[in-house]
Coordinates of N, CA and C in Angstrom, one line a residue:
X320 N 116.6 99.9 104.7 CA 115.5 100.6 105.3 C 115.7 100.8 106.8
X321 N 114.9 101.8 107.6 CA 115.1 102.2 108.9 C 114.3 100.8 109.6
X322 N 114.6 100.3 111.0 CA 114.3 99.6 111.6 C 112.7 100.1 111.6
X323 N 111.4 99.1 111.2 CA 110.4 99.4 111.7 C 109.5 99.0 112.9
X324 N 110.3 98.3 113.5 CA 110.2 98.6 115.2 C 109.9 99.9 115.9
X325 N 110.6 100.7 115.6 CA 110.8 102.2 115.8 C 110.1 103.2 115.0
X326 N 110.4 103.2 113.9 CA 110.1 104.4 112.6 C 109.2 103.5 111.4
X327 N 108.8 104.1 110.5 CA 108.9 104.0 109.4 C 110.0 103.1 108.4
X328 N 109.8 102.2 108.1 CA 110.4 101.7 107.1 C 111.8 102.4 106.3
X329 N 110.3 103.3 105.3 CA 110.9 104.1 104.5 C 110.2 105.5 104.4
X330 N 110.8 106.6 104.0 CA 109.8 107.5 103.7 C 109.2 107.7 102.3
X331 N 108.5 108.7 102.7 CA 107.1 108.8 101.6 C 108.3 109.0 100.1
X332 N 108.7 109.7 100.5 CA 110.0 110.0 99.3 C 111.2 108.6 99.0
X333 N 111.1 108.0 100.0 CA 111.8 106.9 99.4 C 111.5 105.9 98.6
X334 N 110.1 105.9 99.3 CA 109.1 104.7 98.9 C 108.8 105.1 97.2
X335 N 108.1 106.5 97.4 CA 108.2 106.8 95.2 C 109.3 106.6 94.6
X336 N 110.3 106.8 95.6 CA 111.4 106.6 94.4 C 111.4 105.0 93.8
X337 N 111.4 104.4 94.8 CA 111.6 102.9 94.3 C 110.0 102.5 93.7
X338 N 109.1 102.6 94.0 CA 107.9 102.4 93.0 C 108.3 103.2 91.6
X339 N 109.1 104.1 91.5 CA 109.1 104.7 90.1 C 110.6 103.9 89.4
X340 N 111.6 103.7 90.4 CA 112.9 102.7 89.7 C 112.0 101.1 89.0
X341 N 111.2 100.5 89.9 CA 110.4 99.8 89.0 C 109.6 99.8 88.4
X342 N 108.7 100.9 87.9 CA 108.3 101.3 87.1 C 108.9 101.4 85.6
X343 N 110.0 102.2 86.1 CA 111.1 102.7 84.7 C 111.7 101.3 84.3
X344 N 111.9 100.7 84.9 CA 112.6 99.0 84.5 C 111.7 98.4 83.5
X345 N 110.9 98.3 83.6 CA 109.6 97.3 82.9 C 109.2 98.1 81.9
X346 N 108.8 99.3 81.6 CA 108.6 100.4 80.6 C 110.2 100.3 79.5
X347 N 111.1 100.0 80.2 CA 112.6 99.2 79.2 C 112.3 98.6 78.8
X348 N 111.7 97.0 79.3 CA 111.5 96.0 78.7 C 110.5 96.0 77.7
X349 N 109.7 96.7 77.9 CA 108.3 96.5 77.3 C 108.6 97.0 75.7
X350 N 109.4 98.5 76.2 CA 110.0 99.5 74.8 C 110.9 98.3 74.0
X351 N 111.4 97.0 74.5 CA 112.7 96.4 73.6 C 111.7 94.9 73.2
X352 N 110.2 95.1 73.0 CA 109.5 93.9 72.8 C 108.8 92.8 73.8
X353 N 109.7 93.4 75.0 CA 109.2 92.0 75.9 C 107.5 91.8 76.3
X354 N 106.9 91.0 76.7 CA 105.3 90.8 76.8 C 104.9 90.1 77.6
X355 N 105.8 89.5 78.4 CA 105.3 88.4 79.5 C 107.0 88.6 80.2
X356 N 106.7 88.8 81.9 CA 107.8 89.3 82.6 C 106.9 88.4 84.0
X357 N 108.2 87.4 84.7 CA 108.0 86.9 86.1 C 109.0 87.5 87.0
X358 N 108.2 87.8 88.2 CA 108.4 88.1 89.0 C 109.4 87.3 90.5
X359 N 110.2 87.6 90.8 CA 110.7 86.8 92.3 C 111.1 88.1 92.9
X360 N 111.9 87.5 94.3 CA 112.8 88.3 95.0 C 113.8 87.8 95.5
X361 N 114.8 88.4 96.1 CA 115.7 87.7 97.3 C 115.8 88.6 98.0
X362 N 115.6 88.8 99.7 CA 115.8 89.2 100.7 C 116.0 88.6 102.0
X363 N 116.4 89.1 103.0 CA 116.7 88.7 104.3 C 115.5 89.2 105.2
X364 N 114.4 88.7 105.8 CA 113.4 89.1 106.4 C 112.3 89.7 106.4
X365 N 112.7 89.4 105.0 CA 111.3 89.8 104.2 C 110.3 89.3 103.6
X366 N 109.8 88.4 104.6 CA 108.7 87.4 105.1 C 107.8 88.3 106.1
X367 N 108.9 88.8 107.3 CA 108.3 89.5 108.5 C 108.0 90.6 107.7
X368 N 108.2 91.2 106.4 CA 107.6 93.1 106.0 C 106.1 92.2 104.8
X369 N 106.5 91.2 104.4 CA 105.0 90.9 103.8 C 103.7 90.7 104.6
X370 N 104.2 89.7 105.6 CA 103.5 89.3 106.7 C 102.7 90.6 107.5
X371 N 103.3 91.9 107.3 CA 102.8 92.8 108.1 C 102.0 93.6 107.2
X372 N 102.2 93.2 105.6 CA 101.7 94.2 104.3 C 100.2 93.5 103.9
X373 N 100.3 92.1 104.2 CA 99.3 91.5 104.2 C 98.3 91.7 105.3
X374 N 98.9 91.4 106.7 CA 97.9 91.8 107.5 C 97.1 93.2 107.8
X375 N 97.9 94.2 107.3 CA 96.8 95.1 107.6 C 96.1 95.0 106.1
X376 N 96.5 95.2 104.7 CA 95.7 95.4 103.3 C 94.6 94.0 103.1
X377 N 94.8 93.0 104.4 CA 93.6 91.9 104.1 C 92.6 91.7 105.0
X378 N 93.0 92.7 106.5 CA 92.3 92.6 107.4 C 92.4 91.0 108.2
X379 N 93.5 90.3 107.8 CA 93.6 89.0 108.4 C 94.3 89.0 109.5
X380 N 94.1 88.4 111.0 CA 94.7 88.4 112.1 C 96.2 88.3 111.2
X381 N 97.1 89.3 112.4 CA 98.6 88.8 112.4 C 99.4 87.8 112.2
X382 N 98.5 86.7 113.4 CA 99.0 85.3 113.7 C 99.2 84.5 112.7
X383 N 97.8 85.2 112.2 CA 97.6 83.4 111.2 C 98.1 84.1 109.6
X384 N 99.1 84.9 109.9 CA 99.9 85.3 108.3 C 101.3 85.7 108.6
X385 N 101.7 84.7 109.6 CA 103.1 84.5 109.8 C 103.4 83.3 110.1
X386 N 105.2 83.1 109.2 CA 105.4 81.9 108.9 C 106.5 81.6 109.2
X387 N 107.2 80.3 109.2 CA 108.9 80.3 109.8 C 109.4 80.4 108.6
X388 N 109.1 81.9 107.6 CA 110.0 82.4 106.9 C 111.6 81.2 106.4
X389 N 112.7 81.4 106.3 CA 113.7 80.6 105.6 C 113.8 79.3 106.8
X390 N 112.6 79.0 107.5 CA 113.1 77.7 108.5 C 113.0 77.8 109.7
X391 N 112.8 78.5 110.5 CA 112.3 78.7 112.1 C 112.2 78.1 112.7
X392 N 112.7 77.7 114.0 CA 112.2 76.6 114.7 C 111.2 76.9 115.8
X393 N 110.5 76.6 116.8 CA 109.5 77.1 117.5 C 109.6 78.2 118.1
X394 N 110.8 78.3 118.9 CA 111.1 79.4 119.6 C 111.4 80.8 118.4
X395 N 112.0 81.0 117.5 CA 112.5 81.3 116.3 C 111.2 82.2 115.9
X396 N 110.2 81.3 115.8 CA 108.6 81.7 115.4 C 108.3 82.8 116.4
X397 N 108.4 82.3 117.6 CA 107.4 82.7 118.7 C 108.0 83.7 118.7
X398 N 109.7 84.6 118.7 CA 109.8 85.5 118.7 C 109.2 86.4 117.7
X399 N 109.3 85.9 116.1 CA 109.0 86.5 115.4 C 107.8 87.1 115.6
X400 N 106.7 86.3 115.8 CA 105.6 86.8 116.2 C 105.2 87.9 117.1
X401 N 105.9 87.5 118.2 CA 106.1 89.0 119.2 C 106.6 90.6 118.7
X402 N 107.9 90.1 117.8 CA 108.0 91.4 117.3 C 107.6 92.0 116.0
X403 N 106.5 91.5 115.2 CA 105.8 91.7 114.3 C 104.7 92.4 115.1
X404 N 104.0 91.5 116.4 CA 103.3 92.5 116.9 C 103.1 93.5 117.8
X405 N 104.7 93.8 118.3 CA 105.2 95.2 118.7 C 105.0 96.1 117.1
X406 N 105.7 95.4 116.3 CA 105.6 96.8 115.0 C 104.4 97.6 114.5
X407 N 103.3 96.4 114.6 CA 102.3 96.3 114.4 C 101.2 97.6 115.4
X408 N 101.9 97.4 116.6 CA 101.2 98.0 117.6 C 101.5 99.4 117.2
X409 N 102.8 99.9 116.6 CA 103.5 101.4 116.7 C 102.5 101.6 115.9
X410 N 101.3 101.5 114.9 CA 100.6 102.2 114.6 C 99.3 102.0 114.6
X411 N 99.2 101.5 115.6 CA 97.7 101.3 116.1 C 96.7 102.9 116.3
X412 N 95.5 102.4 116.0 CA 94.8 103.8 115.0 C 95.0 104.4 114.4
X413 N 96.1 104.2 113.8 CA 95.7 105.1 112.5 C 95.0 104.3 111.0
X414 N 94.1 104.8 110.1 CA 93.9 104.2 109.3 C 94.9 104.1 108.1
X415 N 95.4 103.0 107.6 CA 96.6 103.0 106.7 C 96.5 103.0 105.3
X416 N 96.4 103.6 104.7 CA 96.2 103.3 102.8 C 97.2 102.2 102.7
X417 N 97.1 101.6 101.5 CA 98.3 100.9 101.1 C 99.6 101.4 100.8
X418 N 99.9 102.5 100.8 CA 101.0 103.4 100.3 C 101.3 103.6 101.9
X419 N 100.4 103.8 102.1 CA 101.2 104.2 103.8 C 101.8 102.6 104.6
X420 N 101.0 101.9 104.3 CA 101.5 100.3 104.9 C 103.2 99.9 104.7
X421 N 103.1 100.2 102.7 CA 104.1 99.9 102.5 C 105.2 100.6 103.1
X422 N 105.2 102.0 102.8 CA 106.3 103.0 103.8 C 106.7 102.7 105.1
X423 N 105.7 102.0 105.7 CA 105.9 101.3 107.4 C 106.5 100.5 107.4
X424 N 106.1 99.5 106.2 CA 106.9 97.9 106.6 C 107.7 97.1 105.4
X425 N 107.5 98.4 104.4 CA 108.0 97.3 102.8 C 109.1 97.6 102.8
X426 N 109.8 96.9 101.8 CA 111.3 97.2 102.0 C 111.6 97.8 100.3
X427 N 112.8 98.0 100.2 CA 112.8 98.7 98.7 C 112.4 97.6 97.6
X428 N 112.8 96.5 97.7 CA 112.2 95.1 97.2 C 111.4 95.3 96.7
X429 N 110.4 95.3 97.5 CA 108.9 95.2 97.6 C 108.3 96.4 96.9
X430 N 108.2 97.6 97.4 CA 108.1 99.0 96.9 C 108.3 98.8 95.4
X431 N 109.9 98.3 95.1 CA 109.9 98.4 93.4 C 109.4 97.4 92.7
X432 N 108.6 96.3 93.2 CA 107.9 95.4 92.6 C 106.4 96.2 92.3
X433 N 106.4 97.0 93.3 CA 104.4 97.8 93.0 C 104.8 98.3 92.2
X434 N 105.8 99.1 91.8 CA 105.8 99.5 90.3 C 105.7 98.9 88.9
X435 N 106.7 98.0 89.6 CA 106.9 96.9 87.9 C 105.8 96.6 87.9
X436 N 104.3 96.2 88.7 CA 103.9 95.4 88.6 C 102.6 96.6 88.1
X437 N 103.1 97.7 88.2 CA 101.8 98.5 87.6 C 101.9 98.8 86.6
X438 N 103.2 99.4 86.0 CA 104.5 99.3 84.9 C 103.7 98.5 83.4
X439 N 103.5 97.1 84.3 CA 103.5 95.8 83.5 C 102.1 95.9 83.3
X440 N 101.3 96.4 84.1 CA 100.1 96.2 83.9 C 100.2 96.9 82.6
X441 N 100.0 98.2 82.6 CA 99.6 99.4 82.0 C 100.4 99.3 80.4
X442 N 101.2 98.4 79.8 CA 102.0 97.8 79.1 C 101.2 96.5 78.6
X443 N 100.1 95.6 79.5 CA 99.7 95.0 79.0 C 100.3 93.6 78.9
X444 N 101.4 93.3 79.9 CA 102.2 92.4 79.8 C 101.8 91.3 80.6
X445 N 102.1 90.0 80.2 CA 101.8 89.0 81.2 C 102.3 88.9 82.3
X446 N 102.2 88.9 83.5 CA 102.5 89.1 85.1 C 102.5 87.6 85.3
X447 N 103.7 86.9 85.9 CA 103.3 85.8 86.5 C 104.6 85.7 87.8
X448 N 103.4 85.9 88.8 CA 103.6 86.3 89.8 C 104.7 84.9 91.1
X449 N 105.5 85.0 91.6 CA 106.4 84.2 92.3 C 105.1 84.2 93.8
X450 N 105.9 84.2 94.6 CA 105.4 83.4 96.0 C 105.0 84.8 96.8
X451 N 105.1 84.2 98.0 CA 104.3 85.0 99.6 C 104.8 86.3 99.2
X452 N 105.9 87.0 99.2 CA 106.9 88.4 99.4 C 106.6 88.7 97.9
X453 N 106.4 88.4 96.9 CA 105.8 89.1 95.7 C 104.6 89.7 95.8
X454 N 104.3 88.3 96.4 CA 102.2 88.4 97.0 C 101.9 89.8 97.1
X455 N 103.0 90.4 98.2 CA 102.3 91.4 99.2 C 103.0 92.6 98.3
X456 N 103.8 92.6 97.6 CA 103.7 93.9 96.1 C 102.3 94.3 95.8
X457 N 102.2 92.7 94.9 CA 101.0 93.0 94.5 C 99.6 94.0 95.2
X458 N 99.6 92.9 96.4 CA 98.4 93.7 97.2 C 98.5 95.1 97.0
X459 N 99.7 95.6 97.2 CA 99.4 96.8 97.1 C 99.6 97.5 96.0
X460 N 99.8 96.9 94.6 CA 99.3 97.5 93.2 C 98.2 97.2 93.3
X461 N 97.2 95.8 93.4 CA 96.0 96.0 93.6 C 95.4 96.7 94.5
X462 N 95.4 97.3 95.3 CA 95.2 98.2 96.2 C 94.8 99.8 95.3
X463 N 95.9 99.8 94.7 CA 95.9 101.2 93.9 C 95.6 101.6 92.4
X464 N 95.5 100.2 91.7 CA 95.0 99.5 90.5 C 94.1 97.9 90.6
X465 N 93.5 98.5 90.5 CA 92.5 97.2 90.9 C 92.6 95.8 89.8
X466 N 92.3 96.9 87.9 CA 93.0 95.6 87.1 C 94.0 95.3 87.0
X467 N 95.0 95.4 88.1 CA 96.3 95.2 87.7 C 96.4 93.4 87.4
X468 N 95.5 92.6 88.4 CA 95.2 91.4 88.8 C 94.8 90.8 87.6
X469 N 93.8 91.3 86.6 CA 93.7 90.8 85.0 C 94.9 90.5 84.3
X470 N 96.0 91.5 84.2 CA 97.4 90.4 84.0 C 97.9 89.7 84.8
X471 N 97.8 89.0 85.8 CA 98.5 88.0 86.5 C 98.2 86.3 86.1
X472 N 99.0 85.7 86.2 CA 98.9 84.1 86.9 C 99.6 84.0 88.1
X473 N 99.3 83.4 89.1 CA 99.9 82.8 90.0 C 100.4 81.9 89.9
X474 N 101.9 81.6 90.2 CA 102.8 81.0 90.3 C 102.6 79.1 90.8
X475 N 102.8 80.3 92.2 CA 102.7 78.2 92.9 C 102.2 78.8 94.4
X476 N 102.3 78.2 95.2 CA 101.3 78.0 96.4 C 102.5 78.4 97.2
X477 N 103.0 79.0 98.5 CA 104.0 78.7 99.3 C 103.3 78.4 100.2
X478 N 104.5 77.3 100.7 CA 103.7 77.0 102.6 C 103.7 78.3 103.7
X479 N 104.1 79.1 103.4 CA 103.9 80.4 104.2 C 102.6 80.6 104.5
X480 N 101.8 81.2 105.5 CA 100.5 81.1 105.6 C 99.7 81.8 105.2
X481 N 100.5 83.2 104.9 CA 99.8 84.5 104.6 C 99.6 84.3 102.8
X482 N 100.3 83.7 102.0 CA 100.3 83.3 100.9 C 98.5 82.8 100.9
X483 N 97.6 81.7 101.7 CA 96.6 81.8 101.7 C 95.2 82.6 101.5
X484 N 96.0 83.9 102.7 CA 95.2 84.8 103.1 C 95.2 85.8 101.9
X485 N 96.2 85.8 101.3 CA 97.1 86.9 99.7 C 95.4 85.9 98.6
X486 N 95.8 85.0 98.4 CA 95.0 84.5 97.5 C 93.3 85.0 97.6
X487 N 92.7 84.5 99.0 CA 91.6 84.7 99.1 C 91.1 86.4 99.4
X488 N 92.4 87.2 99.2 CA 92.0 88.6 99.1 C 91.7 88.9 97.5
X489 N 92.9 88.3 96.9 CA 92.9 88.4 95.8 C 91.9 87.8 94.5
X490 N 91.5 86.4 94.8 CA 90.6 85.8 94.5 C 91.3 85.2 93.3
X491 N 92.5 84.9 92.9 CA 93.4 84.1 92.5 C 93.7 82.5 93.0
X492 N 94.0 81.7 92.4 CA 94.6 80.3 92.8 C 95.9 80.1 92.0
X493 N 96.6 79.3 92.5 CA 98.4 79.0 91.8 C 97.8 78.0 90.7
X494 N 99.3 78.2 89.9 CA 99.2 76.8 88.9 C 99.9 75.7 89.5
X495 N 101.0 75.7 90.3 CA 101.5 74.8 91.3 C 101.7 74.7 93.0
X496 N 101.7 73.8 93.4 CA 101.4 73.4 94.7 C 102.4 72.6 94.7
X497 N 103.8 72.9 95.1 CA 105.2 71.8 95.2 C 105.7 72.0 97.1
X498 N 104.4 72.6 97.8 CA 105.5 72.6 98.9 C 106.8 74.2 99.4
X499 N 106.9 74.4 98.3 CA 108.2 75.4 98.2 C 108.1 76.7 99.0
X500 N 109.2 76.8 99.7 CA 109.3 78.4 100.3 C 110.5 79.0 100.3
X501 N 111.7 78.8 99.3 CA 112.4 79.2 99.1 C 112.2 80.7 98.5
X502 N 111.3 80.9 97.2 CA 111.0 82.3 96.9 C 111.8 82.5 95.4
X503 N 113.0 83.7 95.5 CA 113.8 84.0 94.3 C 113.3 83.7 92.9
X504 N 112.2 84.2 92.7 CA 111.6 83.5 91.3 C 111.5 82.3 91.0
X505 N 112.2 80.9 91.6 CA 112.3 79.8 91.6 C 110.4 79.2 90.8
X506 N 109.7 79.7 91.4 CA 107.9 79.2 91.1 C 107.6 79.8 90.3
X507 N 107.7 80.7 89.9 CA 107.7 81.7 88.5 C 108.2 81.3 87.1
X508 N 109.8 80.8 87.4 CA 110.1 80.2 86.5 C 110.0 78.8 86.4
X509 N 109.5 78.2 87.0 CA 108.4 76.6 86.8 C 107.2 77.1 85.9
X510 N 106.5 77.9 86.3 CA 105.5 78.6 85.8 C 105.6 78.7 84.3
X511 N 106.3 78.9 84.1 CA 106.5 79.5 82.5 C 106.8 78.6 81.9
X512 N 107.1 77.4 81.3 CA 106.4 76.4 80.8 C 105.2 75.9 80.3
X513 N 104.1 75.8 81.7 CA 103.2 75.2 81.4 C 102.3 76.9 80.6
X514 N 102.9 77.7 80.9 CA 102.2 79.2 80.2 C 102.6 78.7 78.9
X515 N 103.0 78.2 78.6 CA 103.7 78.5 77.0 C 103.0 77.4 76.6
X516 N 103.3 76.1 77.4 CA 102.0 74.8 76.7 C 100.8 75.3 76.6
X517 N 100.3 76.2 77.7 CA 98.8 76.4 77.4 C 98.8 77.5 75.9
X518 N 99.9 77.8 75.9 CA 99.4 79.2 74.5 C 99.3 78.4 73.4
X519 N 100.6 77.4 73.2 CA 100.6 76.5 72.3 C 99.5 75.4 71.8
X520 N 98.5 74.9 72.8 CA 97.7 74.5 73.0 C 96.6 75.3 71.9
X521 N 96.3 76.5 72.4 CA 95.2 77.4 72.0 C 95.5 78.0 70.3
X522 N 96.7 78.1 70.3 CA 97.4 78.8 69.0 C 97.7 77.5 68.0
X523 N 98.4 76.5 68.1 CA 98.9 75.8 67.6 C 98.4 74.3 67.4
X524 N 97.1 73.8 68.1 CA 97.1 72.6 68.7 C 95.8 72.5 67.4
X525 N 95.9 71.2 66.6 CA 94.8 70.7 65.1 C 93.5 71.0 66.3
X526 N 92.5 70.8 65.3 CA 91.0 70.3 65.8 C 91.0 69.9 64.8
X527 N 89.5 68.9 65.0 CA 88.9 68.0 63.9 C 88.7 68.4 62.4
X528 N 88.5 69.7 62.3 CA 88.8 69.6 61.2 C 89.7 69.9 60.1
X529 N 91.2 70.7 60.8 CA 92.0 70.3 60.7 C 92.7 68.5 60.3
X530 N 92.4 67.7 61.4 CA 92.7 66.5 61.0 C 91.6 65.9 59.9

């Protein structure tokens, strides 16, 4: 993507493309049976494009939804913060839809998660969503699909701070709380265990009169 210090991210054309490459991916899966699909990511600084997808789609100060991303040390931070809120500034006034947010500050990552994740909805599939940088997909499928959020579970909690702010926009809570800010689906697939105990539970599990 283009530095968004300066420009735009991505353009309007770039950004559909990758909301429709994930789109098309999950409409595969769905066509070959699948019914429950977790979400991760792996990126390089793409903490600072959530942190900035969150703050404007939650209305939460900047500050308090930025985090020392893979490890920061104070100074590390304090830059971050400064130039999140130069980027931030390049579009001061204008009012931003979510589609426009994304174009500004999402990366192709991200962009192709709002698809899968609408994809998945509209398919009917179980969504269980990974950490902070998934978070801020979502927002913006919720943004544009409101039930997209009736398929989800949340994953696990990250110490990232904007992960807080994600929740209470969303009105979701995690199924785990381990600490973790690594990301890469790592909490997603923790996740999917206790998903499968709870089905088993409901489907499989005697009652009294059974016994």
């Amino acid at each position: 993507t283009a530095n968004y210090l300066a420009t735009a991210a991505m353009t309007a054309a770039q950004c559909d493309a990758a909301i429709a490459s994930g789109a098309s991916l999950v409409r595969q899966w769905a066509a070959a049976g699948c019914n429950a699909i977790g979400f991760g990511e792996m990126g390089i600084g793409n903490s600072s494009s959530a942190s900035l997808l969150t703050h404007f789609l939650t209305a939460t100060a900047l500050d308090d939804v930025i985090g020392r991303g893979a490890g920061m040390d104070d100074a590390g931070l304090a830059r971050k913060r400064a130039l999140l809120a130069q980027a931030a500034a390049r579009v001061a006034g204008r009012q931003l839809t979510a589609l426009d947010a994304l174009a500004e500050f999402g990366g192709f990552e991200i962009a192709t998660m709002v698809g899968a994740f609408l994809a998945a909805a509209a398919a009917r599939m179980l969504i269980v969503v990974d950490g902070f940088i998934v978070t801020s997909a979502l927002l913006v499928a919720h943004a544009l699909y409101p039930n997209v959020i009736d398929y989800c579970v949340f994953a696990h909690g990250s110490v990232e701070p904007g992960h807080r702010a994600q929740f209470r926009h969303l009105g979701g809570a995690p199924l785990l709380d381990l600490g973790m800010r690594l990301g890469e689906g790592t909490g997603a697939a923790l996740a999917f265990p206790l998903i499968r105990a709870a089905l088993a539970c409901m489907s499989e599990m005697a009652g009294f009169e059974d016994a």
